[in-house]
CSV table of C-alpha atoms and ligand atoms in Angstrom, one decimal:
chain,number,residue,atom,x,y,z
A,12,MET,CA,0.0,0.0,0.0
A,13,ARG,CA,2.8,2.4,1.1
A,14,TYR,CA,4.6,1.4,-2.2
A,15,LEU,CA,1.5,2.4,-4.3
A,16,LYS,CA,1.1,5.6,-2.4
A,17,ASN,CA,4.7,6.5,-3.2
A,18,ILE,CA,4.2,5.8,-6.9
A,19,PHE,CA,1.0,7.9,-6.9
A,20,PHE,CA,2.9,10.7,-5.2
A,21,VAL,CA,5.7,10.6,-7.8
A,22,LEU,CA,3.1,10.6,-10.6
A,23,VAL,CA,1.3,13.6,-9.3
A,24,MET,CA,4.6,15.5,-8.9
A,25,VAL,CA,5.7,14.6,-12.4
A,26,SER,CA,2.3,15.7,-13.8
A,27,LEU,CA,2.5,19.0,-11.9
A,28,LEU,CA,6.0,19.8,-13.1
A,29,VAL,CA,6.1,18.4,-16.6
A,30,VAL,CA,2.6,18.3,-18.0
A,31,PRO,CA,1.8,22.0,-17.6
A,32,ALA,CA,5.1,23.0,-19.1
A,33,MET,CA,4.5,20.7,-22.1
A,34,ALA,CA,0.8,21.5,-22.5
A,35,LYS,CA,0.9,25.3,-22.1
A,36,PRO,CA,1.0,26.8,-25.6
A,37,ILE,CA,2.5,30.1,-26.4
A,38,LYS,CA,-0.4,32.5,-26.9
A,39,ILE,CA,-0.3,35.0,-29.7
A,40,ARG,CA,-3.1,37.6,-29.8
A,41,PHE,CA,-3.6,39.2,-33.2
A,42,SER,CA,-5.8,42.3,-33.2
A,43,HIS,CA,-7.0,44.1,-36.3
A,44,VAL,CA,-9.7,46.4,-37.4
A,45,VAL,CA,-11.2,45.0,-40.6
A,46,SER,CA,-13.7,42.4,-41.5
A,47,PRO,CA,-12.6,38.7,-41.6
A,48,GLU,CA,-13.8,38.8,-45.2
A,49,THR,CA,-11.0,41.1,-46.4
A,50,PRO,CA,-7.5,40.1,-47.5
A,51,LYS,CA,-6.0,41.0,-44.1
A,52,GLY,CA,-8.8,39.3,-42.2
A,53,LYS,CA,-8.5,36.1,-44.2
A,54,ALA,CA,-4.7,36.0,-44.1
A,55,ALA,CA,-4.8,36.6,-40.3
A,56,ASN,CA,-7.0,33.5,-40.0
A,57,TYR,CA,-4.8,31.6,-42.3
A,58,LEU,CA,-1.7,32.5,-40.3
A,59,LYS,CA,-3.4,31.2,-37.2
A,60,GLU,CA,-4.3,28.0,-38.9
A,61,ILE,CA,-0.8,27.2,-40.2
A,62,LEU,CA,1.0,28.3,-37.0
A,63,GLU,CA,-1.2,26.0,-34.8
A,64,GLU,CA,-1.0,23.1,-37.3
A,65,ARG,CA,2.7,23.3,-37.9
A,66,THR,CA,3.7,23.6,-34.3
A,67,GLY,CA,1.3,20.9,-33.2
A,68,GLY,CA,-0.5,23.4,-31.0
A,69,LYS,CA,2.6,24.7,-29.3
A,70,ILE,CA,1.5,28.1,-30.5
A,71,LYS,CA,-2.1,29.2,-30.0
A,72,VAL,CA,-3.3,32.2,-32.0
A,73,GLU,CA,-6.4,34.3,-31.1
A,74,VAL,CA,-7.5,36.6,-33.8
A,75,TYR,CA,-9.6,39.6,-32.9
A,76,PRO,CA,-11.1,41.3,-36.1
A,77,ASN,CA,-13.3,44.4,-36.5
A,78,SER,CA,-11.7,46.5,-33.8
A,79,SER,CA,-13.3,44.0,-31.3
A,80,LEU,CA,-10.2,44.3,-29.1
A,81,TYR,CA,-8.4,47.5,-30.1
A,82,ASN,CA,-8.5,50.2,-32.8
A,83,ASP,CA,-5.2,50.6,-34.6
A,84,LYS,CA,-3.8,53.3,-32.5
A,85,GLU,CA,-4.4,51.4,-29.3
A,86,ALA,CA,-3.2,48.2,-31.0
A,87,ILE,CA,0.3,49.6,-31.5
A,88,LYS,CA,0.5,50.6,-27.8
A,89,ALA,CA,-0.9,47.2,-26.7
A,90,LEU,CA,1.7,45.5,-28.9
A,91,LYS,CA,4.5,47.4,-27.3
A,92,MET,CA,3.2,46.4,-23.9
A,93,ASP,CA,2.9,42.7,-25.0
A,94,VAL,CA,-0.8,42.7,-24.3
A,95,ILE,CA,-1.1,41.6,-28.0
A,96,GLN,CA,1.6,40.0,-30.0
A,97,LEU,CA,0.6,40.6,-33.6
A,98,ALA,CA,-0.9,43.6,-35.4
A,99,CYS,CA,-1.2,44.7,-39.0
A,100,PRO,CA,-1.9,48.4,-39.1
A,101,SER,CA,-1.9,50.5,-42.2
A,102,PHE,CA,1.2,52.6,-42.7
A,103,SER,CA,-0.5,55.8,-41.7
A,104,LYS,CA,-1.1,54.4,-38.2
A,105,PHE,CA,2.7,54.4,-37.7
A,106,THR,CA,2.9,58.1,-38.3
A,107,ALA,CA,3.5,59.0,-34.6
A,108,TYR,CA,6.3,56.3,-34.4
A,109,VAL,CA,8.0,56.2,-37.8
A,110,LYS,CA,7.3,59.2,-40.0
A,111,GLN,CA,9.1,57.7,-43.1
A,112,LEU,CA,6.4,55.1,-43.5
A,113,GLN,CA,4.1,57.8,-44.7
A,114,ILE,CA,5.8,57.3,-48.0
A,115,PHE,CA,3.2,54.7,-48.8
A,116,ASP,CA,0.5,57.4,-48.4
A,117,LEU,CA,1.9,59.6,-51.1
A,118,PRO,CA,-0.7,59.8,-53.9
A,119,PHE,CA,0.2,58.5,-57.3
A,120,LEU,CA,3.7,57.5,-56.1
A,121,PHE,CA,3.5,53.8,-57.2
A,122,LYS,CA,2.6,53.0,-60.8
A,123,SER,CA,1.1,49.6,-60.0
A,124,VAL,CA,0.9,46.9,-57.4
A,125,ASP,CA,3.9,45.3,-59.1
A,126,SER,CA,6.1,48.4,-58.7
A,127,LEU,CA,5.0,48.7,-55.1
A,128,HIS,CA,6.0,45.1,-54.4
A,129,LYS,CA,9.4,45.7,-56.1
A,130,PHE,CA,10.0,48.7,-53.8
A,131,GLN,CA,8.9,46.7,-50.7
A,132,ASP,CA,11.1,43.8,-51.6
A,133,SER,CA,14.1,46.0,-52.3
A,134,GLU,CA,16.8,47.2,-49.9
A,135,TYR,CA,14.7,50.3,-49.4
A,136,GLY,CA,11.7,48.3,-48.3
A,137,LYS,CA,13.8,46.1,-46.0
A,138,LYS,CA,15.3,49.2,-44.4
A,139,MET,CA,11.8,50.5,-43.8
A,140,LEU,CA,10.7,47.3,-42.1
A,141,LYS,CA,13.7,47.8,-39.7
A,142,LEU,CA,12.7,51.3,-38.8
A,143,VAL,CA,10.0,50.2,-36.3
A,144,GLU,CA,12.7,48.4,-34.3
A,145,LYS,CA,13.7,51.6,-32.7
A,146,ARG,CA,10.2,51.7,-31.2
A,147,GLY,CA,10.4,48.2,-29.7
A,148,LEU,CA,8.5,46.6,-32.5
A,149,VAL,CA,9.6,44.0,-35.0
A,150,GLY,CA,8.5,44.5,-38.6
A,151,LEU,CA,7.8,41.1,-40.2
A,152,ALA,CA,6.2,41.7,-43.6
A,153,TYR,CA,4.2,44.0,-45.8
A,154,TRP,CA,0.6,43.0,-46.5
A,155,ASP,CA,-1.5,44.4,-49.2
A,156,ASN,CA,-4.9,45.9,-49.6
A,157,GLY,CA,-5.3,48.0,-52.7
A,158,PHE,CA,-5.6,51.4,-54.3
A,159,LYS,CA,-8.2,53.7,-52.9
A,160,VAL,CA,-11.4,55.1,-54.3
A,161,LEU,CA,-12.7,58.5,-53.3
A,162,SER,CA,-16.4,58.6,-52.2
A,163,ASN,CA,-18.7,61.3,-50.9
A,164,ASN,CA,-22.3,62.5,-50.6
A,165,VAL,CA,-22.0,66.1,-52.0
A,166,ARG,CA,-21.2,65.8,-55.7
A,167,PRO,CA,-19.6,63.5,-58.3
A,168,ILE,CA,-15.8,64.1,-58.3
A,169,VAL,CA,-14.2,64.2,-61.7
A,170,LYS,CA,-11.8,67.1,-61.4
A,171,PRO,CA,-9.8,68.3,-58.4
A,172,GLU,CA,-12.0,71.4,-58.0
A,173,ASP,CA,-15.0,69.1,-57.4
A,174,ALA,CA,-13.6,68.1,-54.0
A,175,LYS,CA,-13.6,71.7,-52.7
A,176,GLY,CA,-15.2,72.2,-49.3
A,177,ILE,CA,-16.0,68.5,-48.9
A,178,LYS,CA,-15.2,66.9,-45.5
A,179,PHE,CA,-13.3,63.7,-45.8
A,180,ARG,CA,-12.4,61.2,-43.1
A,181,ILE,CA,-8.7,60.4,-43.1
A,182,MET,CA,-6.4,58.1,-41.2
A,183,SER,CA,-3.9,59.9,-39.0
A,184,SER,CA,-1.4,60.8,-41.6
A,185,LYS,CA,0.2,64.2,-42.5
A,186,VAL,CA,0.4,63.1,-46.1
A,187,LEU,CA,-3.3,62.4,-46.3
A,188,GLU,CA,-4.0,65.7,-44.5
A,189,GLU,CA,-2.0,67.6,-47.1
A,190,GLN,CA,-3.5,65.6,-50.0
A,191,PHE,CA,-7.0,66.8,-49.1
A,192,LYS,CA,-5.8,70.3,-48.3
A,193,ALA,CA,-4.3,70.5,-51.8
A,194,LEU,CA,-7.9,69.7,-53.1
A,195,ASN,CA,-9.2,72.6,-50.9
A,196,ALA,CA,-11.2,69.9,-49.0
A,197,ILE,CA,-11.5,69.4,-45.3
A,198,PRO,CA,-9.6,66.4,-43.8
A,199,VAL,CA,-11.0,64.9,-40.5
A,200,THR,CA,-8.9,62.3,-38.7
A,201,MET,CA,-11.0,59.4,-37.3
A,202,SER,CA,-10.5,55.8,-36.5
A,203,PHE,CA,-11.8,53.2,-38.9
A,204,SER,CA,-14.4,51.9,-36.5
A,205,GLU,CA,-16.2,55.2,-36.5
A,206,VAL,CA,-16.3,55.8,-40.2
A,207,TYR,CA,-19.7,54.1,-41.1
A,208,THR,CA,-21.7,56.1,-38.5
A,209,ALA,CA,-19.8,59.3,-39.4
A,210,LEU,CA,-20.7,58.9,-43.0
A,211,GLN,CA,-24.3,57.9,-42.3
A,212,GLN,CA,-24.9,60.8,-39.9
A,213,GLY,CA,-23.1,63.4,-42.0
A,214,VAL,CA,-20.3,64.1,-39.5
A,215,VAL,CA,-18.1,63.7,-42.6
A,216,ASP,CA,-19.2,63.7,-46.3
A,217,GLY,CA,-16.7,61.3,-47.7
A,218,ALA,CA,-13.8,59.0,-47.3
A,219,GLU,CA,-11.1,57.1,-49.3
A,220,ASN,CA,-10.9,53.3,-49.2
A,221,PRO,CA,-9.8,50.3,-51.1
A,222,TRP,CA,-12.7,48.2,-52.5
A,223,SER,CA,-12.6,45.4,-49.8
A,224,ASN,CA,-13.0,47.8,-46.9
A,225,TYR,CA,-15.5,49.9,-48.8
A,226,TYR,CA,-17.7,46.9,-49.4
A,227,THR,CA,-17.3,44.8,-46.2
A,228,LYS,CA,-17.9,47.8,-44.0
A,229,LYS,CA,-20.9,48.8,-46.2
A,230,PHE,CA,-19.6,52.4,-46.7
A,231,TYR,CA,-20.9,52.3,-50.2
A,232,GLU,CA,-24.4,52.1,-48.9
A,233,VAL,CA,-24.1,55.5,-47.3
A,234,GLN,CA,-22.1,57.2,-50.2
A,235,LYS,CA,-23.9,58.7,-53.2
A,236,TYR,CA,-20.8,59.0,-55.4
A,237,THR,CA,-17.7,56.8,-55.8
A,238,THR,CA,-14.8,58.0,-57.9
A,239,VAL,CA,-12.5,55.3,-59.1
A,240,SER,CA,-9.4,57.5,-58.8
A,241,TYR,CA,-6.9,54.9,-57.4
A,242,HIS,CA,-4.9,57.9,-56.3
A,243,GLY,CA,-3.3,56.3,-53.3
A,244,TYR,CA,-2.5,53.0,-51.9
A,245,LEU,CA,-3.5,51.3,-48.6
A,246,GLY,CA,-1.2,48.6,-47.3
A,247,TYR,CA,0.0,47.3,-44.0
A,248,MET,CA,3.0,46.3,-42.0
A,249,LEU,CA,2.6,43.1,-40.0
A,250,VAL,CA,4.4,43.7,-36.7
A,251,THR,CA,5.2,41.9,-33.6
A,252,ASN,CA,7.2,42.7,-30.4
A,253,LYS,CA,10.6,41.8,-29.1
A,254,LYS,CA,9.3,39.9,-26.1
A,255,ILE,CA,7.4,37.3,-28.1
A,256,VAL,CA,10.3,37.0,-30.5
A,257,MET,CA,12.5,36.1,-27.6
A,258,LYS,CA,9.9,33.7,-26.2
A,259,LEU,CA,9.6,31.9,-29.6
A,260,LYS,CA,13.4,31.7,-30.0
A,261,LYS,CA,13.7,30.2,-26.6
A,262,ALA,CA,11.1,27.6,-27.4
A,263,GLY,CA,12.8,26.8,-30.8
A,264,LEU,CA,9.8,28.0,-32.7
A,265,TYR,CA,10.9,31.2,-34.3
A,266,ASP,CA,12.0,29.7,-37.6
A,267,THR,CA,8.6,28.0,-37.9
A,268,PHE,CA,6.9,31.3,-37.1
A,269,LEU,CA,8.9,33.2,-39.7
A,270,LYS,CA,8.2,30.6,-42.4
A,271,ALA,CA,4.4,30.7,-41.6
A,272,VAL,CA,4.6,34.5,-41.8
A,273,LYS,CA,6.2,34.2,-45.2
A,274,ASP,CA,3.6,31.8,-46.5
A,275,ALA,CA,0.7,33.9,-45.1
A,276,THR,CA,2.2,36.9,-46.8
A,277,GLU,CA,2.3,35.2,-50.2
A,278,TYR,CA,-1.3,34.1,-49.6
A,279,GLU,CA,-2.3,37.6,-48.6
A,280,ARG,CA,-0.8,39.3,-51.7
A,281,LYS,CA,-2.6,36.9,-54.0
A,282,LEU,CA,-5.8,37.3,-52.2
A,283,ALA,CA,-5.6,41.1,-52.1
A,284,LYS,CA,-5.5,41.2,-55.9
A,285,GLU,CA,-8.4,38.8,-56.3
A,286,MET,CA,-10.6,40.4,-53.7
A,287,ASP,CA,-10.0,43.9,-55.1
A,288,ASP,CA,-11.6,42.9,-58.4
A,289,TYR,CA,-14.3,40.9,-56.6
A,290,TYR,CA,-15.5,43.8,-54.3
A,291,TYR,CA,-15.2,46.3,-57.1
A,292,LYS,CA,-17.8,44.3,-59.0
A,293,LYS,CA,-20.0,43.8,-55.9
A,294,VAL,CA,-20.1,47.6,-55.3
A,295,LYS,CA,-21.0,48.3,-58.9
A,296,GLU,CA,-23.7,45.6,-58.9
A,297,SER,CA,-25.2,46.9,-55.8
A,298,GLY,CA,-26.5,50.0,-57.6
A,299,LYS,CA,-26.3,51.9,-54.3
A,300,THR,CA,-23.7,54.4,-55.3
A,301,GLN,CA,-22.9,56.1,-58.6
A,302,VAL,CA,-19.5,54.7,-59.7
A,303,ILE,CA,-17.5,57.2,-61.7
A,304,GLU,CA,-14.5,55.7,-63.4
A,305,LEU,CA,-11.7,58.2,-64.2
A,306,THR,CA,-9.8,57.9,-67.4
A,307,ASP,CA,-6.0,58.4,-67.4
A,308,ALA,CA,-6.5,61.9,-68.8
A,309,GLN,CA,-8.9,62.7,-66.0
A,310,LYS,CA,-6.5,61.5,-63.4
A,311,GLU,CA,-3.7,63.7,-64.7
A,312,PRO,CA,-4.7,67.0,-63.1
A,313,PHE,CA,-4.9,65.2,-59.7
A,314,ARG,CA,-1.5,63.6,-60.2
A,315,LYS,CA,0.0,67.0,-61.2
A,316,LEU,CA,-1.6,68.8,-58.3
A,317,PHE,CA,-0.4,66.3,-55.7
A,318,LYS,CA,3.1,66.1,-57.1
A,319,GLU,CA,3.5,69.8,-57.0
A,320,LYS,CA,1.7,70.6,-53.8
A,321,VAL,CA,2.1,67.5,-51.6
A,322,TYR,CA,5.4,65.8,-52.4
A,323,PRO,CA,7.8,68.7,-51.6
A,324,LYS,CA,6.3,69.0,-48.1
A,325,PHE,CA,7.7,65.6,-47.3
A,326,TYR,CA,11.1,65.7,-48.9
A,327,LYS,CA,12.7,66.4,-45.5
A,328,ILE,CA,10.6,64.0,-43.4
A,329,ILE,CA,10.7,61.0,-45.7
A,330,GLY,CA,13.7,61.8,-47.8
A,331,LYS,CA,13.7,63.1,-51.4
A,332,ASP,CA,16.0,60.2,-52.5
A,333,MET,CA,13.6,57.7,-51.0
A,334,ILE,CA,10.6,59.2,-52.7
A,335,GLU,CA,12.4,59.3,-56.0
A,336,ALA,CA,13.6,55.8,-55.6
A,337,ALA,CA,10.0,54.6,-54.9
A,338,ALA,CA,8.7,56.4,-58.0
A,339,SER,CA,11.4,54.7,-60.2
A,340,PHE,CA,10.3,51.1,-59.4
B,422,LMR,C1,-8.4,52.6,-42.2
B,422,LMR,O1,-8.3,53.1,-41.1
B,422,LMR,O2,-9.1,53.1,-43.1
B,422,LMR,C2,-7.6,51.4,-42.6
B,422,LMR,O3,-6.3,51.5,-42.0
B,422,LMR,C3,-8.3,50.2,-42.1
B,422,LMR,C4,-7.5,48.9,-42.4
B,422,LMR,O4,-6.9,48.4,-41.6
B,422,LMR,O5,-7.6,48.5,-43.6
């Protein structure tokens, strides 16, 4: 009997010491602001799936979409404090931390998604990923959304003058502020989660969004006019923090983590392209907003205005060489 009791005691001790250590997964909370039906939303879920599968459950990922945990501004703070371990804010949301990332907001800078990718994959792009490190973050990858359309409830916008006096919601970015000022419009900074109500209640008249956000958040239902201007690009940086990197390295899981990020990034890029076309059609088919497609000639006055009025204001902040390099890809 005594012998059995001893064995039982040993087994309990072993289970207390070993089992929890083996069974307790590393938890990664991923907070974002968009719908799960967008490229970012889908890729976040895909990353969860492959990370959990490839590590046999040693990593457990919780994804919080639709600003259900934090809006983007709060998310960067929470990430720094290790309350969450992954975020994927648009470049504008880094303005307070890394001003150079506003380069991606410059209207008509990138000729196409391909030239944008070339820039992101170049030494310049890699250098930019590193810039967030000074802020205690770790830049992992660039994720895509798409080029933005300009919507409003006042009048159809075909020429730059048409935007005069219209109140547009913007993300917190000096570039976007200057872009709307150049149009003699009124920029209003607001978090993404507030946009629908603000458009519906007339707090602002308009906004700029890529198709997937425009459709999945139903903004098109409360916007009379949608100009397909593709003037600027909306993309993201997938970021984590140094604490979780250390934890993953210690557990021998960092390489698996990085490989999963790489695969999710490829998936995300592909998806962004497909979904852009898909949601463009969905908005058009809805018949809820008048879609105005600008020709290249109609885009030209916008391009000229922004290049003359907006770019020079950022030569010092972003770097003229960097802007010129980006334009050359
Ligand atoms: C926005 O605030 O409009 C975007 O950054 C939302 C997003 O993450 O796509």
